[in-house]
């Protein structure tokens, strides 16, 4: 059975690209959030294996969502997927419990990064 993923990104276009990439890598998208509040709610409901999380979202930003998810489940596998790839943000996200940081649009790195998390 494929690993399940929650995508949290405010851009429908980006969610479509991520869904296609994940499907090609044999990952199953079980939920999509359009803002940070929805991401937390869907995480609680769906219990995905992996969360792909954008940093720039409404209601709650990705860093806040990351902290809340890790408070709910310290073993959560959250991968930040953001165009904001400054080293300070990457270090901050990793310090708050992100398992990896993929800089958009370099999605060729996405499946190998996820495969490392689930193997």
mmCIF file with all atom_site columns, C-alpha atoms in Angstrom:
data_model
loop_
_atom_site.group_PDB
_atom_site.id
_atom_site.type_symbol
_atom_site.label_atom_id
_atom_site.label_alt_id
_atom_site.label_comp_id
_atom_site.label_asym_id
_atom_site.label_entity_id
_atom_site.label_seq_id
_atom_site.pdbx_PDB_ins_code
_atom_site.Cartn_x
_atom_site.Cartn_y
_atom_site.Cartn_z
_atom_site.occupancy
_atom_site.B_iso_or_equiv
_atom_site.pdbx_formal_charge
_atom_site.auth_seq_id
_atom_site.auth_comp_id
_atom_site.auth_asym_id
_atom_site.auth_atom_id
_atom_site.pdbx_PDB_model_num
ATOM 1   C CA . UNK A 1 1   ? 0.000  0.000  0.000   1.00 0.00 ? 1   UNK A CA 1
ATOM 2   C CA . UNK A 1 2   ? 1.243  3.475  -0.796  1.00 0.00 ? 2   UNK A CA 1
ATOM 3   C CA . UNK A 1 3   ? 2.138  6.024  1.843   1.00 0.00 ? 3   UNK A CA 1
ATOM 4   C CA . UNK A 1 4   ? -0.444 8.721  2.516   1.00 0.00 ? 4   UNK A CA 1
ATOM 5   C CA . UNK A 1 5   ? 0.201  12.440 2.178   1.00 0.00 ? 5   UNK A CA 1
ATOM 6   C CA . UNK A 1 6   ? -1.500 15.654 3.248   1.00 0.00 ? 6   UNK A CA 1
ATOM 7   C CA . UNK A 1 7   ? -0.642 18.591 0.984   1.00 0.00 ? 7   UNK A CA 1
ATOM 8   C CA . UNK A 1 8   ? -0.955 22.030 2.592   1.00 0.00 ? 8   UNK A CA 1
ATOM 9   C CA . UNK A 1 9   ? -0.484 24.796 0.034   1.00 0.00 ? 9   UNK A CA 1
ATOM 10  C CA . UNK A 1 10  ? -2.610 27.843 -0.750  1.00 0.00 ? 10  UNK A CA 1
ATOM 11  C CA . UNK A 1 11  ? -1.969 27.525 -4.504  1.00 0.00 ? 11  UNK A CA 1
ATOM 12  C CA . UNK A 1 12  ? -4.277 25.134 -6.364  1.00 0.00 ? 12  UNK A CA 1
ATOM 13  C CA . UNK A 1 13  ? -1.755 25.042 -9.228  1.00 0.00 ? 13  UNK A CA 1
ATOM 14  C CA . UNK A 1 14  ? 1.005  23.948 -6.849  1.00 0.00 ? 14  UNK A CA 1
ATOM 15  C CA . UNK A 1 15  ? -1.222 21.313 -5.227  1.00 0.00 ? 15  UNK A CA 1
ATOM 16  C CA . UNK A 1 16  ? -1.939 19.874 -8.691  1.00 0.00 ? 16  UNK A CA 1
ATOM 17  C CA . UNK A 1 17  ? 1.781  19.667 -9.524  1.00 0.00 ? 17  UNK A CA 1
ATOM 18  C CA . UNK A 1 18  ? 2.515  18.041 -6.167  1.00 0.00 ? 18  UNK A CA 1
ATOM 19  C CA . UNK A 1 19  ? -0.346 15.532 -6.575  1.00 0.00 ? 19  UNK A CA 1
ATOM 20  C CA . UNK A 1 20  ? 0.963  14.490 -9.987  1.00 0.00 ? 20  UNK A CA 1
ATOM 21  C CA . UNK A 1 21  ? 4.530  14.151 -8.706  1.00 0.00 ? 21  UNK A CA 1
ATOM 22  C CA . UNK A 1 22  ? 3.393  12.157 -5.680  1.00 0.00 ? 22  UNK A CA 1
ATOM 23  C CA . UNK A 1 23  ? 1.226  9.824  -7.769  1.00 0.00 ? 23  UNK A CA 1
ATOM 24  C CA . UNK A 1 24  ? 4.201  9.080  -10.020 1.00 0.00 ? 24  UNK A CA 1
ATOM 25  C CA . UNK A 1 25  ? 6.192  8.185  -6.885  1.00 0.00 ? 25  UNK A CA 1
ATOM 26  C CA . UNK A 1 26  ? 3.427  5.866  -5.602  1.00 0.00 ? 26  UNK A CA 1
ATOM 27  C CA . UNK A 1 27  ? 2.254  8.192  -2.818  1.00 0.00 ? 27  UNK A CA 1
ATOM 28  C CA . UNK A 1 28  ? -1.458 8.665  -2.143  1.00 0.00 ? 28  UNK A CA 1
ATOM 29  C CA . UNK A 1 29  ? -2.765 12.174 -1.458  1.00 0.00 ? 29  UNK A CA 1
ATOM 30  C CA . UNK A 1 30  ? -5.543 11.751 1.090   1.00 0.00 ? 30  UNK A CA 1
ATOM 31  C CA . UNK A 1 31  ? -6.170 15.406 1.924   1.00 0.00 ? 31  UNK A CA 1
ATOM 32  C CA . UNK A 1 32  ? -5.466 18.915 0.651   1.00 0.00 ? 32  UNK A CA 1
ATOM 33  C CA . UNK A 1 33  ? -5.436 22.033 2.797   1.00 0.00 ? 33  UNK A CA 1
ATOM 34  C CA . UNK A 1 34  ? -5.648 25.547 1.394   1.00 0.00 ? 34  UNK A CA 1
ATOM 35  C CA . UNK A 1 35  ? -4.584 27.330 4.592   1.00 0.00 ? 35  UNK A CA 1
ATOM 36  C CA . UNK A 1 36  ? -2.823 26.649 7.870   1.00 0.00 ? 36  UNK A CA 1
ATOM 37  C CA . UNK A 1 37  ? -5.952 26.178 9.982   1.00 0.00 ? 37  UNK A CA 1
ATOM 38  C CA . UNK A 1 38  ? -7.305 23.616 7.536   1.00 0.00 ? 38  UNK A CA 1
ATOM 39  C CA . UNK A 1 39  ? -3.926 21.849 7.512   1.00 0.00 ? 39  UNK A CA 1
ATOM 40  C CA . UNK A 1 40  ? -4.052 21.266 11.272  1.00 0.00 ? 40  UNK A CA 1
ATOM 41  C CA . UNK A 1 41  ? -7.673 20.138 11.156  1.00 0.00 ? 41  UNK A CA 1
ATOM 42  C CA . UNK A 1 42  ? -7.000 17.702 8.286   1.00 0.00 ? 42  UNK A CA 1
ATOM 43  C CA . UNK A 1 43  ? -3.870 16.388 10.002  1.00 0.00 ? 43  UNK A CA 1
ATOM 44  C CA . UNK A 1 44  ? -5.989 15.466 13.029  1.00 0.00 ? 44  UNK A CA 1
ATOM 45  C CA . UNK A 1 45  ? -8.716 13.884 10.860  1.00 0.00 ? 45  UNK A CA 1
ATOM 46  C CA . UNK A 1 46  ? -6.673 12.061 8.233   1.00 0.00 ? 46  UNK A CA 1
ATOM 47  C CA . UNK A 1 47  ? -3.520 11.018 10.154  1.00 0.00 ? 47  UNK A CA 1
ATOM 48  C CA . UNK A 1 48  ? -1.322 11.091 7.039   1.00 0.00 ? 48  UNK A CA 1
ATOM 49  C CA . UNK A 1 49  ? 2.068  9.377  6.913   1.00 0.00 ? 49  UNK A CA 1
ATOM 50  C CA . UNK A 1 50  ? 3.642  12.584 5.548   1.00 0.00 ? 50  UNK A CA 1
ATOM 51  C CA . UNK A 1 51  ? 2.689  16.268 5.460   1.00 0.00 ? 51  UNK A CA 1
ATOM 52  C CA . UNK A 1 52  ? 3.931  18.498 2.622   1.00 0.00 ? 52  UNK A CA 1
ATOM 53  C CA . UNK A 1 53  ? 3.727  21.998 4.015   1.00 0.00 ? 53  UNK A CA 1
ATOM 54  C CA . UNK A 1 54  ? 4.125  25.387 2.362   1.00 0.00 ? 54  UNK A CA 1
ATOM 55  C CA . UNK A 1 55  ? 5.391  28.237 4.545   1.00 0.00 ? 55  UNK A CA 1
ATOM 56  C CA . UNK A 1 56  ? 3.280  31.037 3.066   1.00 0.00 ? 56  UNK A CA 1
ATOM 57  C CA . UNK A 1 57  ? -0.394 30.428 3.840   1.00 0.00 ? 57  UNK A CA 1
ATOM 58  C CA . UNK A 1 58  ? -3.312 32.321 5.321   1.00 0.00 ? 58  UNK A CA 1
ATOM 59  C CA . UNK A 1 59  ? -4.921 31.769 8.723   1.00 0.00 ? 59  UNK A CA 1
ATOM 60  C CA . UNK A 1 60  ? -1.686 30.274 10.113  1.00 0.00 ? 60  UNK A CA 1
ATOM 61  C CA . UNK A 1 61  ? 1.669  30.278 8.357   1.00 0.00 ? 61  UNK A CA 1
ATOM 62  C CA . UNK A 1 62  ? 3.591  27.087 7.709   1.00 0.00 ? 62  UNK A CA 1
ATOM 63  C CA . UNK A 1 63  ? 6.053  27.544 10.572  1.00 0.00 ? 63  UNK A CA 1
ATOM 64  C CA . UNK A 1 64  ? 3.169  27.844 13.048  1.00 0.00 ? 64  UNK A CA 1
ATOM 65  C CA . UNK A 1 65  ? 1.491  24.786 11.521  1.00 0.00 ? 65  UNK A CA 1
ATOM 66  C CA . UNK A 1 66  ? 4.764  22.839 11.755  1.00 0.00 ? 66  UNK A CA 1
ATOM 67  C CA . UNK A 1 67  ? 5.054  23.626 15.480  1.00 0.00 ? 67  UNK A CA 1
ATOM 68  C CA . UNK A 1 68  ? 1.413  22.676 16.140  1.00 0.00 ? 68  UNK A CA 1
ATOM 69  C CA . UNK A 1 69  ? 1.658  19.397 14.210  1.00 0.00 ? 69  UNK A CA 1
ATOM 70  C CA . UNK A 1 70  ? 4.824  18.455 16.086  1.00 0.00 ? 70  UNK A CA 1
ATOM 71  C CA . UNK A 1 71  ? 3.078  19.253 19.378  1.00 0.00 ? 71  UNK A CA 1
ATOM 72  C CA . UNK A 1 72  ? 0.225  16.936 18.339  1.00 0.00 ? 72  UNK A CA 1
ATOM 73  C CA . UNK A 1 73  ? 2.584  14.198 17.129  1.00 0.00 ? 73  UNK A CA 1
ATOM 74  C CA . UNK A 1 74  ? 6.333  14.483 17.795  1.00 0.00 ? 74  UNK A CA 1
ATOM 75  C CA . UNK A 1 75  ? 6.911  11.663 15.273  1.00 0.00 ? 75  UNK A CA 1
ATOM 76  C CA . UNK A 1 76  ? 5.060  13.437 12.449  1.00 0.00 ? 76  UNK A CA 1
ATOM 77  C CA . UNK A 1 77  ? 6.906  13.458 9.145   1.00 0.00 ? 77  UNK A CA 1
ATOM 78  C CA . UNK A 1 78  ? 6.581  17.034 7.909   1.00 0.00 ? 78  UNK A CA 1
ATOM 79  C CA . UNK A 1 79  ? 8.443  18.163 4.795   1.00 0.00 ? 79  UNK A CA 1
ATOM 80  C CA . UNK A 1 80  ? 8.485  21.879 4.026   1.00 0.00 ? 80  UNK A CA 1
ATOM 81  C CA . UNK A 1 81  ? 7.919  22.579 0.350   1.00 0.00 ? 81  UNK A CA 1
ATOM 82  C CA . UNK A 1 82  ? 8.403  26.289 -0.229  1.00 0.00 ? 82  UNK A CA 1
ATOM 83  C CA . UNK A 1 83  ? 9.795  28.792 -2.687  1.00 0.00 ? 83  UNK A CA 1
ATOM 84  C CA . UNK A 1 84  ? 11.303 30.620 0.281   1.00 0.00 ? 84  UNK A CA 1
ATOM 85  C CA . UNK A 1 85  ? 14.565 28.696 0.503   1.00 0.00 ? 85  UNK A CA 1
ATOM 86  C CA . UNK A 1 86  ? 16.742 31.076 2.512   1.00 0.00 ? 86  UNK A CA 1
ATOM 87  C CA . UNK A 1 87  ? 19.125 29.151 4.720   1.00 0.00 ? 87  UNK A CA 1
ATOM 88  C CA . UNK A 1 88  ? 17.818 30.886 7.866   1.00 0.00 ? 88  UNK A CA 1
ATOM 89  C CA . UNK A 1 89  ? 14.286 29.582 7.152   1.00 0.00 ? 89  UNK A CA 1
ATOM 90  C CA . UNK A 1 90  ? 15.544 26.092 6.345   1.00 0.00 ? 90  UNK A CA 1
ATOM 91  C CA . UNK A 1 91  ? 17.484 25.902 9.619   1.00 0.00 ? 91  UNK A CA 1
ATOM 92  C CA . UNK A 1 92  ? 14.504 27.281 11.562  1.00 0.00 ? 92  UNK A CA 1
ATOM 93  C CA . UNK A 1 93  ? 12.127 24.731 10.006  1.00 0.00 ? 93  UNK A CA 1
ATOM 94  C CA . UNK A 1 94  ? 14.502 21.848 10.726  1.00 0.00 ? 94  UNK A CA 1
ATOM 95  C CA . UNK A 1 95  ? 14.911 23.068 14.313  1.00 0.00 ? 95  UNK A CA 1
ATOM 96  C CA . UNK A 1 96  ? 11.114 23.034 14.709  1.00 0.00 ? 96  UNK A CA 1
ATOM 97  C CA . UNK A 1 97  ? 10.945 19.418 13.566  1.00 0.00 ? 97  UNK A CA 1
ATOM 98  C CA . UNK A 1 98  ? 10.658 19.443 9.783   1.00 0.00 ? 98  UNK A CA 1
ATOM 99  C CA . UNK A 1 99  ? 12.222 16.283 8.368   1.00 0.00 ? 99  UNK A CA 1
ATOM 100 C CA . UNK A 1 100 ? 13.311 17.943 5.122   1.00 0.00 ? 100 UNK A CA 1
ATOM 101 C CA . UNK A 1 101 ? 13.007 21.155 3.117   1.00 0.00 ? 101 UNK A CA 1
ATOM 102 C CA . UNK A 1 102 ? 12.337 21.078 -0.628  1.00 0.00 ? 102 UNK A CA 1
ATOM 103 C CA . UNK A 1 103 ? 12.719 24.391 -2.453  1.00 0.00 ? 103 UNK A CA 1
ATOM 104 C CA . UNK A 1 104 ? 10.082 24.949 -5.146  1.00 0.00 ? 104 UNK A CA 1
ATOM 105 C CA . UNK A 1 105 ? 10.200 24.256 -8.044  1.00 0.00 ? 105 UNK A CA 1
ATOM 106 C CA . UNK A 1 106 ? 12.860 21.543 -7.591  1.00 0.00 ? 106 UNK A CA 1
ATOM 107 C CA . UNK A 1 107 ? 10.377 18.688 -7.357  1.00 0.00 ? 107 UNK A CA 1
ATOM 108 C CA . UNK A 1 108 ? 12.850 16.163 -8.776  1.00 0.00 ? 108 UNK A CA 1
ATOM 109 C CA . UNK A 1 109 ? 14.172 16.044 -5.183  1.00 0.00 ? 109 UNK A CA 1
ATOM 110 C CA . UNK A 1 110 ? 10.738 15.384 -3.666  1.00 0.00 ? 110 UNK A CA 1
ATOM 111 C CA . UNK A 1 111 ? 10.249 11.628 -4.159  1.00 0.00 ? 111 UNK A CA 1
ATOM 112 C CA . UNK A 1 112 ? 13.825 10.686 -3.136  1.00 0.00 ? 112 UNK A CA 1
ATOM 113 C CA . UNK A 1 113 ? 13.423 12.822 0.005   1.00 0.00 ? 113 UNK A CA 1
ATOM 114 C CA . UNK A 1 114 ? 10.085 11.168 0.872   1.00 0.00 ? 114 UNK A CA 1
ATOM 115 C CA . UNK A 1 115 ? 11.439 7.688  0.141   1.00 0.00 ? 115 UNK A CA 1
ATOM 116 C CA . UNK A 1 116 ? 14.182 8.294  2.725   1.00 0.00 ? 116 UNK A CA 1
ATOM 117 C CA . UNK A 1 117 ? 11.532 9.170  5.322   1.00 0.00 ? 117 UNK A CA 1
ATOM 118 C CA . UNK A 1 118 ? 9.442  6.042  4.850   1.00 0.00 ? 118 UNK A CA 1
ATOM 119 C CA . UNK A 1 119 ? 12.146 3.441  4.308   1.00 0.00 ? 119 UNK A CA 1
#
